[in-house]
CSV table of C-alpha atoms and ligand atoms in Angstrom, one decimal:
chain,number,residue,atom,x,y,z
A,1,MET,CA,28.1,2.7,-21.5
A,2,ARG,CA,24.5,3.1,-20.1
A,3,PRO,CA,24.4,4.9,-16.7
A,4,PHE,CA,22.3,2.9,-14.2
A,5,PHE,CA,21.2,3.9,-10.7
A,6,ILE,CA,20.0,0.9,-8.7
A,7,ASP,CA,17.8,1.2,-5.6
A,8,THR,CA,17.8,-1.9,-3.5
A,9,ASP,CA,16.8,-3.5,-0.2
A,10,THR,CA,19.7,-5.9,-0.7
A,11,ALA,CA,18.7,-9.5,0.1
A,12,SER,CA,19.5,-12.7,-1.8
A,13,ASP,CA,17.8,-11.9,-5.0
A,14,ASP,CA,18.8,-8.3,-5.1
A,15,ALA,CA,22.4,-9.4,-4.7
A,16,VAL,CA,22.2,-11.4,-7.9
A,17,ALA,CA,20.6,-8.5,-9.7
A,18,LEU,CA,23.5,-6.4,-8.6
A,19,VAL,CA,25.9,-9.0,-10.0
A,20,ILE,CA,24.1,-8.9,-13.4
A,21,ALA,CA,24.4,-5.1,-13.6
A,22,LEU,CA,27.9,-4.8,-12.2
A,23,ARG,CA,29.2,-7.4,-14.5
A,24,HIS,CA,27.5,-6.3,-17.7
A,25,PRO,CA,29.9,-4.7,-20.2
A,26,GLU,CA,27.3,-2.1,-21.4
A,27,VAL,CA,26.2,-0.9,-17.9
A,28,GLU,CA,27.9,1.7,-15.8
A,29,VAL,CA,26.4,1.6,-12.3
A,30,VAL,CA,26.8,5.2,-11.2
A,31,GLY,CA,25.2,4.6,-7.8
A,32,ILE,CA,23.5,2.0,-5.6
A,33,GLY,CA,21.0,3.4,-3.1
A,34,VAL,CA,19.9,1.2,-0.2
A,35,VAL,CA,16.4,1.2,1.2
A,36,ALA,CA,14.9,-0.7,4.2
A,37,GLY,CA,12.7,-3.5,3.1
A,38,ASN,CA,13.8,-7.2,3.0
A,39,VAL,CA,16.1,-6.5,5.9
A,40,PRO,CA,16.7,-3.5,8.2
A,41,LEU,CA,18.7,-0.7,6.4
A,42,GLU,CA,22.1,-1.3,7.9
A,43,MET,CA,21.9,-5.0,6.9
A,44,GLY,CA,21.0,-4.0,3.4
A,45,VAL,CA,23.9,-1.6,3.2
A,46,GLN,CA,26.4,-4.3,4.4
A,47,ASN,CA,24.9,-6.8,1.9
A,48,ALA,CA,25.3,-4.3,-1.0
A,49,LEU,CA,28.9,-3.5,0.1
A,50,TYR,CA,29.8,-7.2,0.3
A,51,THR,CA,28.3,-7.9,-3.2
A,52,ARG,CA,30.0,-4.9,-4.7
A,53,GLU,CA,33.4,-6.2,-3.3
A,54,LEU,CA,32.8,-9.7,-4.7
A,55,CYS,CA,32.2,-8.1,-8.1
A,56,GLY,CA,35.4,-6.1,-7.9
A,57,SER,CA,33.3,-2.9,-8.4
A,58,ALA,CA,33.9,0.6,-7.1
A,59,ALA,CA,30.3,1.7,-7.7
A,60,PRO,CA,29.3,4.0,-4.8
A,61,VAL,CA,26.8,2.6,-2.2
A,62,TYR,CA,24.7,5.2,-0.4
A,63,VAL,CA,22.5,4.9,2.7
A,64,GLY,CA,18.8,5.6,2.1
A,65,ALA,CA,15.6,5.5,4.1
A,66,SER,CA,15.5,3.4,7.2
A,67,GLY,CA,11.7,2.8,6.9
A,68,PRO,CA,8.6,3.7,4.8
A,69,LEU,CA,7.3,7.3,4.4
A,70,THR,CA,4.8,7.0,7.2
A,71,ARG,CA,4.6,3.4,8.4
A,72,THR,CA,6.7,1.1,10.5
A,73,LEU,CA,8.9,-1.3,8.5
A,74,GLY,CA,7.8,-4.8,7.8
A,75,THR,CA,10.8,-7.0,6.6
A,76,ALA,CA,11.0,-10.3,4.7
A,77,GLN,CA,13.6,-11.9,6.9
A,78,ASN,CA,11.2,-14.9,7.1
A,79,VAL,CA,11.9,-15.4,3.4
A,80,HIS,CA,15.5,-14.4,2.9
A,81,GLY,CA,17.0,-15.3,6.3
A,82,ASN,CA,17.9,-12.9,9.2
A,83,ASP,CA,20.9,-11.5,7.3
A,84,GLY,CA,18.9,-11.5,4.0
A,85,MET,CA,21.6,-13.6,2.4
A,86,GLY,CA,20.5,-17.1,3.3
A,87,ASP,CA,22.1,-17.1,6.8
A,88,ILE,CA,25.0,-19.1,5.4
A,89,GLY,CA,27.6,-17.4,7.6
A,90,LEU,CA,29.0,-14.8,5.1
A,91,PRO,CA,31.1,-12.0,6.7
A,92,LEU,CA,28.5,-9.3,6.1
A,93,SER,CA,29.7,-6.6,8.4
A,94,GLY,CA,32.4,-3.9,8.9
A,95,ARG,CA,32.3,-2.3,5.5
A,96,THR,CA,31.8,1.5,5.0
A,97,PRO,CA,29.2,3.0,2.6
A,98,ASP,CA,30.0,6.1,0.6
A,99,PRO,CA,29.2,9.5,2.0
A,100,GLY,CA,25.9,11.3,1.2
A,101,SER,CA,22.3,10.0,1.2
A,102,ALA,CA,20.8,7.7,-1.5
A,103,VAL,CA,18.1,10.3,-2.1
A,104,ASP,CA,20.6,13.1,-2.9
A,105,ALA,CA,22.8,10.7,-4.9
A,106,LEU,CA,19.8,9.8,-7.1
A,107,ILE,CA,18.9,13.4,-7.6
A,108,ASP,CA,22.5,14.3,-8.5
A,109,ALA,CA,22.8,11.2,-10.8
A,110,ALA,CA,19.6,12.3,-12.6
A,111,HIS,CA,21.0,15.8,-13.3
A,112,CYS,CA,24.5,14.6,-14.2
A,113,ASN,CA,23.2,12.0,-16.7
A,114,SER,CA,20.2,14.0,-17.9
A,115,GLY,CA,18.1,12.0,-20.3
A,116,LEU,CA,20.3,9.0,-20.1
A,117,LEU,CA,19.9,7.7,-16.5
A,118,GLU,CA,18.1,4.4,-16.2
A,119,LEU,CA,16.8,3.9,-12.6
A,120,VAL,CA,16.1,0.3,-11.5
A,121,THR,CA,14.3,-0.3,-8.3
A,122,LEU,CA,14.5,-3.6,-6.5
A,123,GLY,CA,12.9,-2.8,-3.2
A,124,PRO,CA,10.2,-0.5,-1.7
A,125,LEU,CA,10.0,2.9,-3.4
A,126,THR,CA,10.6,5.0,-0.3
A,127,ASN,CA,13.9,6.5,-1.6
A,128,VAL,CA,12.5,7.2,-5.0
A,129,ALA,CA,9.4,8.9,-3.6
A,130,LEU,CA,11.6,11.0,-1.3
A,131,ALA,CA,13.8,12.1,-4.2
A,132,VAL,CA,10.7,13.0,-6.4
A,133,GLN,CA,9.3,15.0,-3.5
A,134,LYS,CA,12.6,16.8,-2.9
A,135,ASP,CA,13.3,17.6,-6.5
A,136,PRO,CA,10.3,16.9,-8.9
A,137,THR,CA,12.4,18.0,-11.9
A,138,ILE,CA,14.3,14.7,-11.8
A,139,VAL,CA,11.3,13.1,-13.5
A,140,GLY,CA,12.3,14.9,-16.7
A,141,HIS,CA,16.0,13.9,-16.4
A,142,ILE,CA,15.5,10.1,-15.7
A,143,LYS,CA,15.2,8.2,-19.0
A,144,ARG,CA,13.2,5.4,-17.5
A,145,CYS,CA,12.4,3.7,-14.2
A,146,VAL,CA,12.2,-0.1,-14.2
A,147,VAL,CA,10.4,-1.3,-11.1
A,148,MET,CA,10.5,-4.8,-9.7
A,149,GLY,CA,7.1,-4.7,-8.1
A,150,ALA,CA,3.3,-5.3,-8.2
A,151,VAL,CA,1.7,-8.3,-10.0
A,152,SER,CA,-0.1,-8.1,-13.3
A,153,ASP,CA,-2.3,-11.1,-12.3
A,154,HIS,CA,-3.1,-9.5,-8.9
A,155,ILE,CA,-1.9,-12.6,-7.1
A,156,GLY,CA,0.3,-11.3,-4.3
A,157,ASN,CA,3.2,-12.8,-2.3
A,158,VAL,CA,2.8,-11.0,1.0
A,159,THR,CA,-1.0,-10.7,1.0
A,160,PRO,CA,-3.5,-12.3,-1.4
A,161,VAL,CA,-3.3,-9.2,-3.6
A,162,ALA,CA,-0.1,-7.3,-2.8
A,163,GLU,CA,3.6,-7.9,-3.8
A,164,PHE,CA,6.1,-7.2,-1.0
A,165,ASN,CA,7.9,-4.1,-2.4
A,166,MET,CA,4.6,-2.3,-3.0
A,167,TRP,CA,3.1,-3.5,0.3
A,168,VAL,CA,6.0,-2.2,2.5
A,169,ASP,CA,5.4,1.4,1.4
A,170,PRO,CA,2.2,1.9,-0.6
A,171,GLU,CA,2.3,5.7,0.0
A,172,ALA,CA,5.6,5.8,-1.8
A,173,VAL,CA,4.2,3.8,-4.7
A,174,ASP,CA,1.4,6.4,-4.9
A,175,VAL,CA,3.9,9.2,-5.1
A,176,VAL,CA,5.9,7.5,-7.9
A,177,LEU,CA,2.8,6.5,-9.9
A,178,ARG,CA,1.6,10.1,-9.9
A,179,SER,CA,5.1,11.5,-10.6
A,180,GLY,CA,5.0,11.3,-14.4
A,181,MET,CA,8.2,9.3,-14.5
A,182,LYS,CA,8.5,6.8,-17.4
A,183,LEU,CA,7.7,3.6,-15.5
A,184,GLU,CA,8.1,0.0,-16.5
A,185,PHE,CA,7.0,-2.7,-14.1
A,186,VAL,CA,8.3,-6.3,-13.8
A,187,GLY,CA,6.0,-8.0,-11.4
A,188,TRP,CA,6.3,-11.0,-9.1
A,189,ASP,CA,4.1,-12.9,-11.6
A,190,ILE,CA,7.0,-12.7,-14.0
A,191,SER,CA,9.3,-14.1,-11.3
A,192,ARG,CA,7.2,-17.0,-10.4
A,193,PHE,CA,6.4,-18.0,-13.9
A,194,ASP,CA,9.5,-17.0,-15.8
A,195,ALA,CA,12.4,-16.8,-13.3
A,196,CYS,CA,11.9,-19.9,-11.2
A,197,ILE,CA,15.2,-21.8,-11.0
A,198,ILE,CA,14.6,-25.5,-10.6
A,199,PRO,CA,17.2,-27.6,-8.8
A,200,SER,CA,18.9,-28.9,-12.0
A,201,GLU,CA,19.3,-25.3,-13.2
A,202,ALA,CA,20.7,-24.2,-9.9
A,203,ALA,CA,23.2,-27.0,-10.0
A,204,GLN,CA,24.1,-26.1,-13.6
A,205,ILE,CA,24.8,-22.5,-12.6
A,206,ARG,CA,26.7,-23.5,-9.4
A,207,ALA,CA,28.8,-25.9,-11.5
A,208,ILE,CA,30.2,-23.0,-13.4
A,209,GLY,CA,32.5,-22.9,-10.3
A,210,THR,CA,33.3,-19.2,-10.1
A,211,PRO,CA,33.0,-17.4,-6.7
A,212,LEU,CA,30.1,-15.4,-8.2
A,213,ALA,CA,28.3,-18.6,-9.4
A,214,GLU,CA,28.6,-20.3,-6.1
A,215,PHE,CA,27.6,-17.1,-4.2
A,216,SER,CA,24.6,-16.5,-6.4
A,217,ILE,CA,23.2,-20.0,-5.7
A,218,ASP,CA,24.3,-20.5,-2.1
A,219,ILE,CA,22.7,-17.3,-0.8
A,220,GLN,CA,19.3,-18.6,-2.0
A,221,ARG,CA,19.2,-21.2,0.7
A,222,ALA,CA,16.5,-19.5,2.8
A,223,VAL,CA,14.4,-18.4,-0.1
A,224,ALA,CA,14.5,-22.0,-1.6
A,225,GLU,CA,13.2,-23.3,1.7
A,226,PHE,CA,10.4,-20.7,1.7
A,227,CYS,CA,9.4,-21.4,-1.9
A,228,ALA,CA,9.3,-25.1,-1.1
A,229,THR,CA,7.1,-24.8,1.9
A,230,GLU,CA,5.1,-21.6,1.3
A,231,THR,CA,4.9,-20.5,-2.3
A,232,LYS,CA,5.1,-24.2,-3.4
A,233,LEU,CA,7.3,-23.3,-6.5
A,234,ALA,CA,9.3,-26.0,-8.3
A,235,GLY,CA,12.5,-24.1,-7.2
A,236,PHE,CA,13.5,-20.7,-6.0
A,237,ASP,CA,12.4,-17.6,-7.9
A,238,LEU,CA,14.6,-14.5,-8.7
A,239,PRO,CA,12.3,-11.5,-9.0
A,240,ASP,CA,15.0,-8.8,-8.9
A,241,PRO,CA,17.4,-10.5,-11.3
A,242,ILE,CA,14.8,-10.9,-14.1
A,243,ALA,CA,13.7,-7.3,-13.6
A,244,MET,CA,17.4,-6.3,-13.9
A,245,ALA,CA,17.8,-8.5,-17.0
A,246,TYR,CA,14.8,-6.8,-18.6
A,247,ALA,CA,16.2,-3.4,-17.7
A,248,ILE,CA,19.4,-4.2,-19.6
A,249,ASP,CA,17.8,-6.2,-22.4
A,250,SER,CA,14.1,-5.4,-22.9
A,251,SER,CA,13.7,-8.4,-25.3
A,252,ILE,CA,13.5,-10.4,-22.1
A,253,ALA,CA,9.9,-9.3,-22.2
A,254,ILE,CA,7.9,-11.5,-24.6
A,255,THR,CA,4.7,-9.5,-24.0
A,256,THR,CA,4.0,-6.1,-22.4
A,257,ARG,CA,1.0,-3.8,-21.9
A,258,GLU,CA,0.5,-0.1,-21.3
A,259,MET,CA,-1.9,0.2,-18.4
A,260,TYR,CA,-3.2,2.6,-15.9
A,261,LEU,CA,-2.0,1.6,-12.4
A,262,GLU,CA,-3.2,2.8,-9.0
A,263,ALA,CA,-1.8,2.0,-5.6
A,264,VAL,CA,-4.1,1.0,-2.7
A,265,THR,CA,-2.9,2.9,0.5
A,266,GLY,CA,-4.4,2.7,3.9
A,267,ASP,CA,-4.7,-0.4,6.1
A,268,GLY,CA,-7.4,-2.6,4.6
A,269,PRO,CA,-7.0,-6.1,3.2
A,270,ALA,CA,-5.9,-4.6,-0.2
A,271,ARG,CA,-3.1,-2.5,1.3
A,272,GLY,CA,-0.2,-2.4,-1.2
A,273,MET,CA,-2.2,-3.8,-4.1
A,274,VAL,CA,-1.4,-2.1,-7.4
A,275,VAL,CA,-4.6,-2.2,-9.3
A,276,MET,CA,-3.9,-2.6,-13.0
A,277,ASP,CA,-6.6,-1.5,-15.5
A,278,THR,CA,-6.0,-4.4,-18.0
A,279,LEU,CA,-9.2,-3.7,-20.1
A,280,GLY,CA,-9.1,0.1,-19.8
A,281,VAL,CA,-12.4,0.3,-18.0
A,282,THR,CA,-11.3,3.4,-16.1
A,283,HIS,CA,-10.6,5.2,-19.3
A,284,ARG,CA,-7.6,6.7,-17.4
A,285,GLU,CA,-4.4,7.4,-19.4
A,286,PRO,CA,-1.9,4.6,-18.9
A,287,ASN,CA,0.9,5.5,-16.5
A,288,ALA,CA,3.1,2.5,-16.9
A,289,LEU,CA,4.3,-0.3,-19.2
A,290,VAL,CA,3.9,-3.7,-17.6
A,291,VAL,CA,5.7,-6.8,-18.6
A,292,THR,CA,3.2,-9.6,-18.8
A,293,LYS,CA,5.4,-12.5,-20.0
A,294,GLY,CA,9.1,-13.0,-19.7
A,295,ASP,CA,11.6,-15.2,-21.5
A,296,HIS,CA,13.1,-17.8,-19.1
A,297,GLY,CA,15.7,-19.0,-21.6
A,298,ARG,CA,17.1,-15.5,-22.3
A,299,PHE,CA,17.1,-14.8,-18.6
A,300,MET,CA,19.0,-17.9,-17.8
A,301,ALA,CA,21.6,-17.0,-20.5
A,302,MET,CA,22.1,-13.5,-19.0
A,303,LEU,CA,22.4,-14.9,-15.5
A,304,THR,CA,24.9,-17.5,-16.8
A,305,ASP,CA,27.0,-14.9,-18.6
A,306,ALA,CA,27.0,-12.6,-15.5
A,307,VAL,CA,28.5,-15.3,-13.1
A,308,SER,CA,30.8,-16.9,-15.6
B,415,LIG,O1,8.3,-9.5,-4.0
B,415,LIG,C1,9.6,-9.7,-4.4
B,415,LIG,C2,10.4,-8.5,-4.0
B,415,LIG,O2,10.5,-8.4,-2.6
B,415,LIG,C3,11.9,-8.7,-4.4
B,415,LIG,O3,12.5,-7.4,-4.6
B,415,LIG,C4,12.5,-9.2,-3.1
B,415,LIG,O4,13.9,-8.9,-3.0
B,415,LIG,C5,11.8,-8.5,-2.1
B,415,LIG,O5,12.3,-7.2,-1.9
B,416,LIG,CA1,14.5,-6.6,-3.4
């Protein structure tokens, strides 16, 4: 079993990523840390607890940061719905998270699974930055950190150049990029090009007929509407699920590139942009592996297996 720690701002795509991990036979989810992002923290905690219950999992869910390191929180409820899960009336309240903070749980998990822990981040990097600041030695204990974030084509989804997770807390991204952790980025470009679920595919998955299959599709209601009207995709995209699929099976990546990445902090038009030195013009040592093309077919197969 491979120990995974998942940090999430639990909304409709995060939930499907959790399903993929919680249902995978090779993965032991040793902890789920929740961070404010798509929705306010408490909503994200309830969404994670609901998803865990639906998967029949006992993986601990820990409460993390209620906002970015220094900024006020900007959510994506305009994309995922007020409850983050498509506003379809799910009973998303009244569940109790596990004791202890997400930051301390991540630090403990790194030390208890030294050299083996695979960290997958699905939201802003606030919790991870706080953990690295509290105990910089975890960098040497974490095997790899797969980040759903940034865009290798620099075409953003929340501003012209920034992807949402990086935009929410760019100062946290800066801390993580400088930490020395083994970083692998799966950007929103991979989502919109290789994890866009068209209506016939959505119907095919839902027709599997299991509670998880129906849940995984039905909670995408709000994001499907947003994609149709705003991002003008041919369906809804699943950024966190394809990042999770890659974390579990790296052959999901058809092409990758080692690059030097730098986060734009501050409040200008490029806030949250993660500049990627594709041609090596800075002559700076690469600090991340970036997936530059994903395999839609393999992703669909993994998603289908997870909900069947
Ligand atoms: O930009 C996409 C990312 O922002 C995904 O993680 C989605 O869940 C939102 O957090
Ligand atoms: Ca997310």
